[in-house]
Coordinates of C-alpha atoms in Angstrom, one line a residue:
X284 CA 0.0 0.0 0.0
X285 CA 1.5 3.6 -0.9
X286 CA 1.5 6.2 1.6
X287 CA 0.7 9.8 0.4
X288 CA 0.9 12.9 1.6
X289 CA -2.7 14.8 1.5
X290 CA -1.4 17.7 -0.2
X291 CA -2.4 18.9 -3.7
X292 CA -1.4 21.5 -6.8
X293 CA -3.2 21.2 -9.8
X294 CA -3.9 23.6 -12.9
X295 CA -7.7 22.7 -14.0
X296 CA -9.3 24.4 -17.3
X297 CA -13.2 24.3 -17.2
X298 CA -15.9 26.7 -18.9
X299 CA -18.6 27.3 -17.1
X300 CA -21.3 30.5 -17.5
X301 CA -21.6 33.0 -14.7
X302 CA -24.1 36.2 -13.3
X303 CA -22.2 38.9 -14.3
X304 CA -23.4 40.5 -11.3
X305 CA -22.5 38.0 -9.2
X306 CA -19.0 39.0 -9.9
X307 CA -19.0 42.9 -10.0
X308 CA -20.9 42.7 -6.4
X309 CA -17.9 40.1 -5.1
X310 CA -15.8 42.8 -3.2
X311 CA -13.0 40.1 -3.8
X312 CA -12.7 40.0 -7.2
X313 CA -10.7 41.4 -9.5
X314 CA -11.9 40.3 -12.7
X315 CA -13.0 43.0 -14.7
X316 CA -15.6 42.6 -17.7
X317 CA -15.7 45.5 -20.7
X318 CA -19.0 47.6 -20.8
X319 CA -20.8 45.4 -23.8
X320 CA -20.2 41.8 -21.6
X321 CA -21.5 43.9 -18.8
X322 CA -24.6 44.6 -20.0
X323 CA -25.5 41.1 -21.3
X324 CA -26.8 39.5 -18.2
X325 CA -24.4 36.3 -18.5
X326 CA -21.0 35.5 -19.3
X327 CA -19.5 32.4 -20.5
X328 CA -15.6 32.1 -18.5
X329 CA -13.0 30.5 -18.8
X330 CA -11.7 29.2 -15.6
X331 CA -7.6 28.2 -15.2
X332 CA -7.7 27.1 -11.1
X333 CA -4.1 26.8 -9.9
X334 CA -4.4 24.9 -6.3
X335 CA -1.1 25.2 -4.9
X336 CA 0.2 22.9 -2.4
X337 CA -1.1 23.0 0.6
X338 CA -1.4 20.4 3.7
X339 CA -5.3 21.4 4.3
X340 CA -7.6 18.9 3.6
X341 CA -8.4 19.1 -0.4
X342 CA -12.1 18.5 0.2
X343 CA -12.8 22.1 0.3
X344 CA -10.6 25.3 0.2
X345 CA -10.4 28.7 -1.6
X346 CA -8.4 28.9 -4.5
X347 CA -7.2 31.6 -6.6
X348 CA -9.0 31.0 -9.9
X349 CA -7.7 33.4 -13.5
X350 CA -10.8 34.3 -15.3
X351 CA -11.4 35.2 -18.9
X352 CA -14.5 36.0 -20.1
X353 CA -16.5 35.7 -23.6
X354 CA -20.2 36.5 -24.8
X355 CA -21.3 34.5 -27.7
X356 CA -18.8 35.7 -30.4
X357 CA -16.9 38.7 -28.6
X358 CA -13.9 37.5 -28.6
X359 CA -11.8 36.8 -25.2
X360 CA -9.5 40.0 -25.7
X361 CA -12.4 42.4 -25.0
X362 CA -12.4 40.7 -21.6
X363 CA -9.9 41.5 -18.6
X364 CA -8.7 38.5 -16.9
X365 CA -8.5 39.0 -13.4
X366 CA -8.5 36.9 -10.3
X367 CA -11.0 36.0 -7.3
X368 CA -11.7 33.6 -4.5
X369 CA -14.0 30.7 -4.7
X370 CA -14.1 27.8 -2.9
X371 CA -13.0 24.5 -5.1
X372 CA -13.9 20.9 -4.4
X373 CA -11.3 18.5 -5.9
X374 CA -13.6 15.7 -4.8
X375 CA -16.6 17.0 -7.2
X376 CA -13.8 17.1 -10.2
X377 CA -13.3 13.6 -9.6
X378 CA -16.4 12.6 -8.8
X379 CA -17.8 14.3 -12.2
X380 CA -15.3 12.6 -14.6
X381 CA -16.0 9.8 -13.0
X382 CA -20.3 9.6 -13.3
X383 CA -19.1 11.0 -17.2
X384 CA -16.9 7.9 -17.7
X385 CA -18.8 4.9 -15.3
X386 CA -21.7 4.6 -17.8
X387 CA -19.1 3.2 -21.0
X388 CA -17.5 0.7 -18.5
X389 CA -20.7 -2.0 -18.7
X390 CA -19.7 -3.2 -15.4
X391 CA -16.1 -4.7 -16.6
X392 CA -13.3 -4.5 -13.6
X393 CA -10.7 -2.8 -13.8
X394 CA -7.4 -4.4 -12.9
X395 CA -4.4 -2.0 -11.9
X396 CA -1.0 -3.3 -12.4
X397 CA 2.7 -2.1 -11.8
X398 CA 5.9 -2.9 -9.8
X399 CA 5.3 -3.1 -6.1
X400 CA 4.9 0.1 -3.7
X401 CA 3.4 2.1 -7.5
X402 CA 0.3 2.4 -5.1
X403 CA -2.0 0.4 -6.7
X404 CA -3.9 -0.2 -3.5
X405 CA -4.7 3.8 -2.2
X406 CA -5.5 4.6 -6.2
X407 CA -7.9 1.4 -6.3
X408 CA -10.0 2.4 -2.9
X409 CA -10.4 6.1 -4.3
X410 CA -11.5 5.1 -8.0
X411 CA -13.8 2.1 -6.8
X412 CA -15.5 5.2 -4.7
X413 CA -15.4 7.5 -7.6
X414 CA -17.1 4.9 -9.9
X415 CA -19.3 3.0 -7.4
X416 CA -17.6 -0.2 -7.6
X417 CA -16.3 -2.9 -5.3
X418 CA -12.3 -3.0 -4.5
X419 CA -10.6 -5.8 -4.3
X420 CA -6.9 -6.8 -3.4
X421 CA -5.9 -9.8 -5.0
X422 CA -3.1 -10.4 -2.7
X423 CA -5.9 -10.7 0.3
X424 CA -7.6 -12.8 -1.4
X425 CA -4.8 -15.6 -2.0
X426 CA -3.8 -14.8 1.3
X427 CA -7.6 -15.8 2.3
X428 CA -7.6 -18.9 0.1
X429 CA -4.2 -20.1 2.0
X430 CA -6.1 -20.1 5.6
X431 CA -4.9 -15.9 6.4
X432 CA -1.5 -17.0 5.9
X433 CA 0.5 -13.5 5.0
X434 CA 2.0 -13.3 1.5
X435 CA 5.3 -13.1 2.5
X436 CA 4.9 -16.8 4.7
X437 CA 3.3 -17.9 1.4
X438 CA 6.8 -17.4 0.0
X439 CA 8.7 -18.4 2.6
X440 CA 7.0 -21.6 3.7
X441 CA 5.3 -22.9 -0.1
X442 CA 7.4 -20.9 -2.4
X443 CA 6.8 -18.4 -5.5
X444 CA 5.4 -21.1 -7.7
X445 CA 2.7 -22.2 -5.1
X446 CA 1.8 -18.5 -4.8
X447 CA 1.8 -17.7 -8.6
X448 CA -0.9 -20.8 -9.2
X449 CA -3.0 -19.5 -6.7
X450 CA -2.9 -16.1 -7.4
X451 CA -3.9 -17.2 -11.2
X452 CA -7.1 -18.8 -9.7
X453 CA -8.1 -15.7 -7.7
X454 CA -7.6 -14.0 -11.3
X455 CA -9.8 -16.9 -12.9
X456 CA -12.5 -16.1 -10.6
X457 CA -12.6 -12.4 -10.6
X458 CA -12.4 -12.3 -14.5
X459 CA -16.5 -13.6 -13.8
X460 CA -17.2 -11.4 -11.8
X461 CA -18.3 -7.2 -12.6
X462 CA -17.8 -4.0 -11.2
X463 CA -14.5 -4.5 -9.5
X464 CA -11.4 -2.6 -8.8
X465 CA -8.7 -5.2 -8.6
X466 CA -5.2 -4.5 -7.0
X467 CA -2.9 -7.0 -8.5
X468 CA 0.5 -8.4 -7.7
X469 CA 3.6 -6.8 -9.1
X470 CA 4.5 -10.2 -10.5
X471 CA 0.5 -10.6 -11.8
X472 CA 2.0 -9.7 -15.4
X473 CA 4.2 -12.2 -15.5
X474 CA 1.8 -15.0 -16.7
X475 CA -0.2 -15.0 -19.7
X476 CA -3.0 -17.0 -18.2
X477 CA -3.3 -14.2 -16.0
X478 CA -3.7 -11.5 -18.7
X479 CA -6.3 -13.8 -20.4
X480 CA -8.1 -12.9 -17.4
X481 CA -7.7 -9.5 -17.0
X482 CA -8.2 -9.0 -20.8
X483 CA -12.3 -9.3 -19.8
X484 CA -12.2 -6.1 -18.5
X485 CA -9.7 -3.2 -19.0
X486 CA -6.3 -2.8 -17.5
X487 CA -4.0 0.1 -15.9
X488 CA -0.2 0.3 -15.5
X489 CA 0.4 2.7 -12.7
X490 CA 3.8 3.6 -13.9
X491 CA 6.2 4.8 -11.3
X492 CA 9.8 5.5 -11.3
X493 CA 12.3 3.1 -10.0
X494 CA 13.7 6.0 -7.6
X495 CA 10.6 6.9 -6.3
X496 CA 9.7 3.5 -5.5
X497 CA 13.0 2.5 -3.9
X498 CA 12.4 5.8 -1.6
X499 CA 8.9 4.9 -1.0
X500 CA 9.8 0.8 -0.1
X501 CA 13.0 1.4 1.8
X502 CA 11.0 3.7 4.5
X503 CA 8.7 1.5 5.5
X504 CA 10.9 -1.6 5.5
X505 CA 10.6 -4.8 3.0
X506 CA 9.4 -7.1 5.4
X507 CA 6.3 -7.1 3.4
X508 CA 8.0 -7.9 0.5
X509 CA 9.3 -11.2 -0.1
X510 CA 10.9 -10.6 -2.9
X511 CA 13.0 -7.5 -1.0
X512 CA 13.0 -9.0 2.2
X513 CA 16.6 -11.4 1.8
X514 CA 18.7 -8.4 0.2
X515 CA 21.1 -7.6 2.4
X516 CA 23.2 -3.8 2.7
X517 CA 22.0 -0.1 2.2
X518 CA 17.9 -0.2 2.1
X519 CA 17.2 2.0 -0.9
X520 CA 20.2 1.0 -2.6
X521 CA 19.6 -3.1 -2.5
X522 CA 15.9 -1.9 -3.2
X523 CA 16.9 -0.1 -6.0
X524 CA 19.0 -2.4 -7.8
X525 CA 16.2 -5.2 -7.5
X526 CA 13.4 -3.3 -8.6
X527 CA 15.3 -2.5 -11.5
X528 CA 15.8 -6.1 -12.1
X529 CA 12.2 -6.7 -11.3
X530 CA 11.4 -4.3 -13.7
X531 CA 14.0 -5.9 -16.5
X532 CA 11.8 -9.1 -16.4
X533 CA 8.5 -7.2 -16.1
X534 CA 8.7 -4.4 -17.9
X535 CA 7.3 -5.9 -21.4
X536 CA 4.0 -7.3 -19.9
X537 CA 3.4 -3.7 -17.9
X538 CA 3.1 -2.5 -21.6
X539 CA 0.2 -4.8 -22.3
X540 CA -2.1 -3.0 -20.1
X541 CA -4.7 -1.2 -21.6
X542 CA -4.1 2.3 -20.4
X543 CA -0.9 3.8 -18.9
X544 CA -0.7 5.9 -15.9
X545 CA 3.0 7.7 -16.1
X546 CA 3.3 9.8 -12.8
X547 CA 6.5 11.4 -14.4
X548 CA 3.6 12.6 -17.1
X549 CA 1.3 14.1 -14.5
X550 CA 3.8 15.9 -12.7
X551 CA 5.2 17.3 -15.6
X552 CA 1.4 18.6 -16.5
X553 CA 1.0 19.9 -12.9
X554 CA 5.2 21.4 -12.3
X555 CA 6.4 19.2 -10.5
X556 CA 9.6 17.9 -9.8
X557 CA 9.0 14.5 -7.9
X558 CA 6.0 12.6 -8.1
X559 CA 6.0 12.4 -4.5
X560 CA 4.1 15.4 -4.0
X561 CA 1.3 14.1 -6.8
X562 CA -1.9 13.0 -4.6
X563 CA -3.8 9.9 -4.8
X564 CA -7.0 11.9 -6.1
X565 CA -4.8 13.6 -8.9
X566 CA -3.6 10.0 -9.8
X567 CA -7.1 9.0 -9.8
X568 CA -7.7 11.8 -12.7
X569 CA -5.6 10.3 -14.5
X570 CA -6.5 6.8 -14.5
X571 CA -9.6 8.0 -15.9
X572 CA -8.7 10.0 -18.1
X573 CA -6.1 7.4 -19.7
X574 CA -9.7 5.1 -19.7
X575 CA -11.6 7.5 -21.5
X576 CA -8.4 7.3 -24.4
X577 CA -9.1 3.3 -24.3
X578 CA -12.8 3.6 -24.5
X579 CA -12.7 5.7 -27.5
X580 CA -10.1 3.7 -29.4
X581 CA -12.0 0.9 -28.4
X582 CA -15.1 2.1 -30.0
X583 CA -13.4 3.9 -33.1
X584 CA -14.6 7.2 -32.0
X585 CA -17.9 6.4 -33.3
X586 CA -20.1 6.6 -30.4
X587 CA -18.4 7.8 -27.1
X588 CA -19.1 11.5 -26.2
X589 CA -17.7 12.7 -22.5

């Protein structure tokens, strides 16, 4: 499971139409509209929100928010953009795409793969909310079919291969079911029996650097992982240098996923530096919006309108 901070800076583009008196009366705004916009009594905005970081909860905050404005063909220059307060849900952002997207799933699961520590686990509980589904960790569930025993005794006491078959059953038996969020094992890929499976509904890679995973696995310890757990020396350093071979023999099948989730992408969109200080709900944004690409490929375009 991936830890994450709560913290959150995203730049969001909406259009939206407005009172234009419910601006010029707002004695914190600065957004100023020329004399012909003013006398319609709507305007259509443009709204660019920047949410800088902040350690608040992101359920509800002000935000500074740039404004242009536009009525029917008058074009955004006769506008001056300005900036006011207004509190911003990130929650509702998600929540929207997601009630847009949920409708051109037909029930199929969704199965989120990637390299252990990616955070497949947090991002799986928040979208399975988003889109009213069921979450599911396919780990717990092997664990449940071996009496409770914890993946890493799995390992330990039956081996990798004893774990693999059973993990391939739990896949067998999900790929019947619907509306699912499944978390699978970083080694999940590794079998194509297993992506016959997974091919019934649609697939994610959450794609994470090796460095940033290192960091993230080394803090809390490897104990969890079996596969980490022997190494012996510097934590992030032996970490690093078997994820990377992890990733040598994995790599390949990650790309079979249906959609990708790069967070070296999404903090490049949103300025960051390290994907560290990406949120889980920003992630979540993502992995919809890389499903809404795979929905409309899927369907040639023909048909899909979000």
């Amino acid at each position: 499971m991936m830890v994450m901070e709560a913290t959150v800076a995203h730049r969001l583009q909406f259009s939206t139409w407005i009172d234009s008196e419910k601006v010029a009366r707002r004695p914190s705004s600065s957004a100023r509209c020329s004399q012909r916009l003013k006398e319609q009594n709507k305007l259509q905005v443009l709204v660019a929100a920047h949410l800088p970081t902040s350690r608040v909860s992101n359920r509800q905050r002000h935000v500074a928010l740039e404004v242009s404005c536009s009525y029917n063909k008058f074009p955004a220059s006769t506008v001056e953009s300005g900036n006011f307060q207004t509190p911003f849900d990130e929650s509702l952002v998600l929540k929207n795409k997601a009630q847009a997207i949920e409708p051109y799933l037909n029930g199929r699961c969704i199965y989120l793969v990637g390299m252990m520590g990616s955070g497949k686990t947090t991002v799986g509980k928040i979208l399975s909310q988003a889109i009213n589904y069921s979450f599911i960790d396919s780990d717990t569930l092997v664990e449940h079919e071996v009496g409770g025993t914890s993946v890493a005794e799995i390992f330990k006491l039956k081996g990798e291969g004893f774990f693999r078959e059973k993990e391939t059953e739990v896949l067998r038996k999900l790929s019947l079911m619907h509306r699912l969020v499944v978390s699978t094992g970083g080694g999940a890929v590794v079998r194509p029996i297993n992506w016959k499976c997974m091919k019934k509904g649609i697939s994610v890679w959450l794609d994470v650097p090796l460095e940033a995973l290192a960091k993230r696995i080394a803090a809390v310890g490897t104990g969890s992982r079996p596969l980490l757990h022997h190494e012996s020396g510097d934590a992030y350093r032996k970490t690093f240098m078997r994820l990377t071979s992890l990733f040598e023999e994995r790599g390949d099948s990650y790309a079979n996923a249906s959609a990708k989730v790069s967070l070296e992408n999404i903090a490049a969109k949103l300025g960051y530096r390290d994907v560290s200080s990406l949120t889980p709900t920003a992630i979540v944004f993502e992995v919809l919006e890389q499903i809404e690409v795979f929905l409309k490929e899927e369907d040639g375009h023909a048909h899909i309108t979000f």
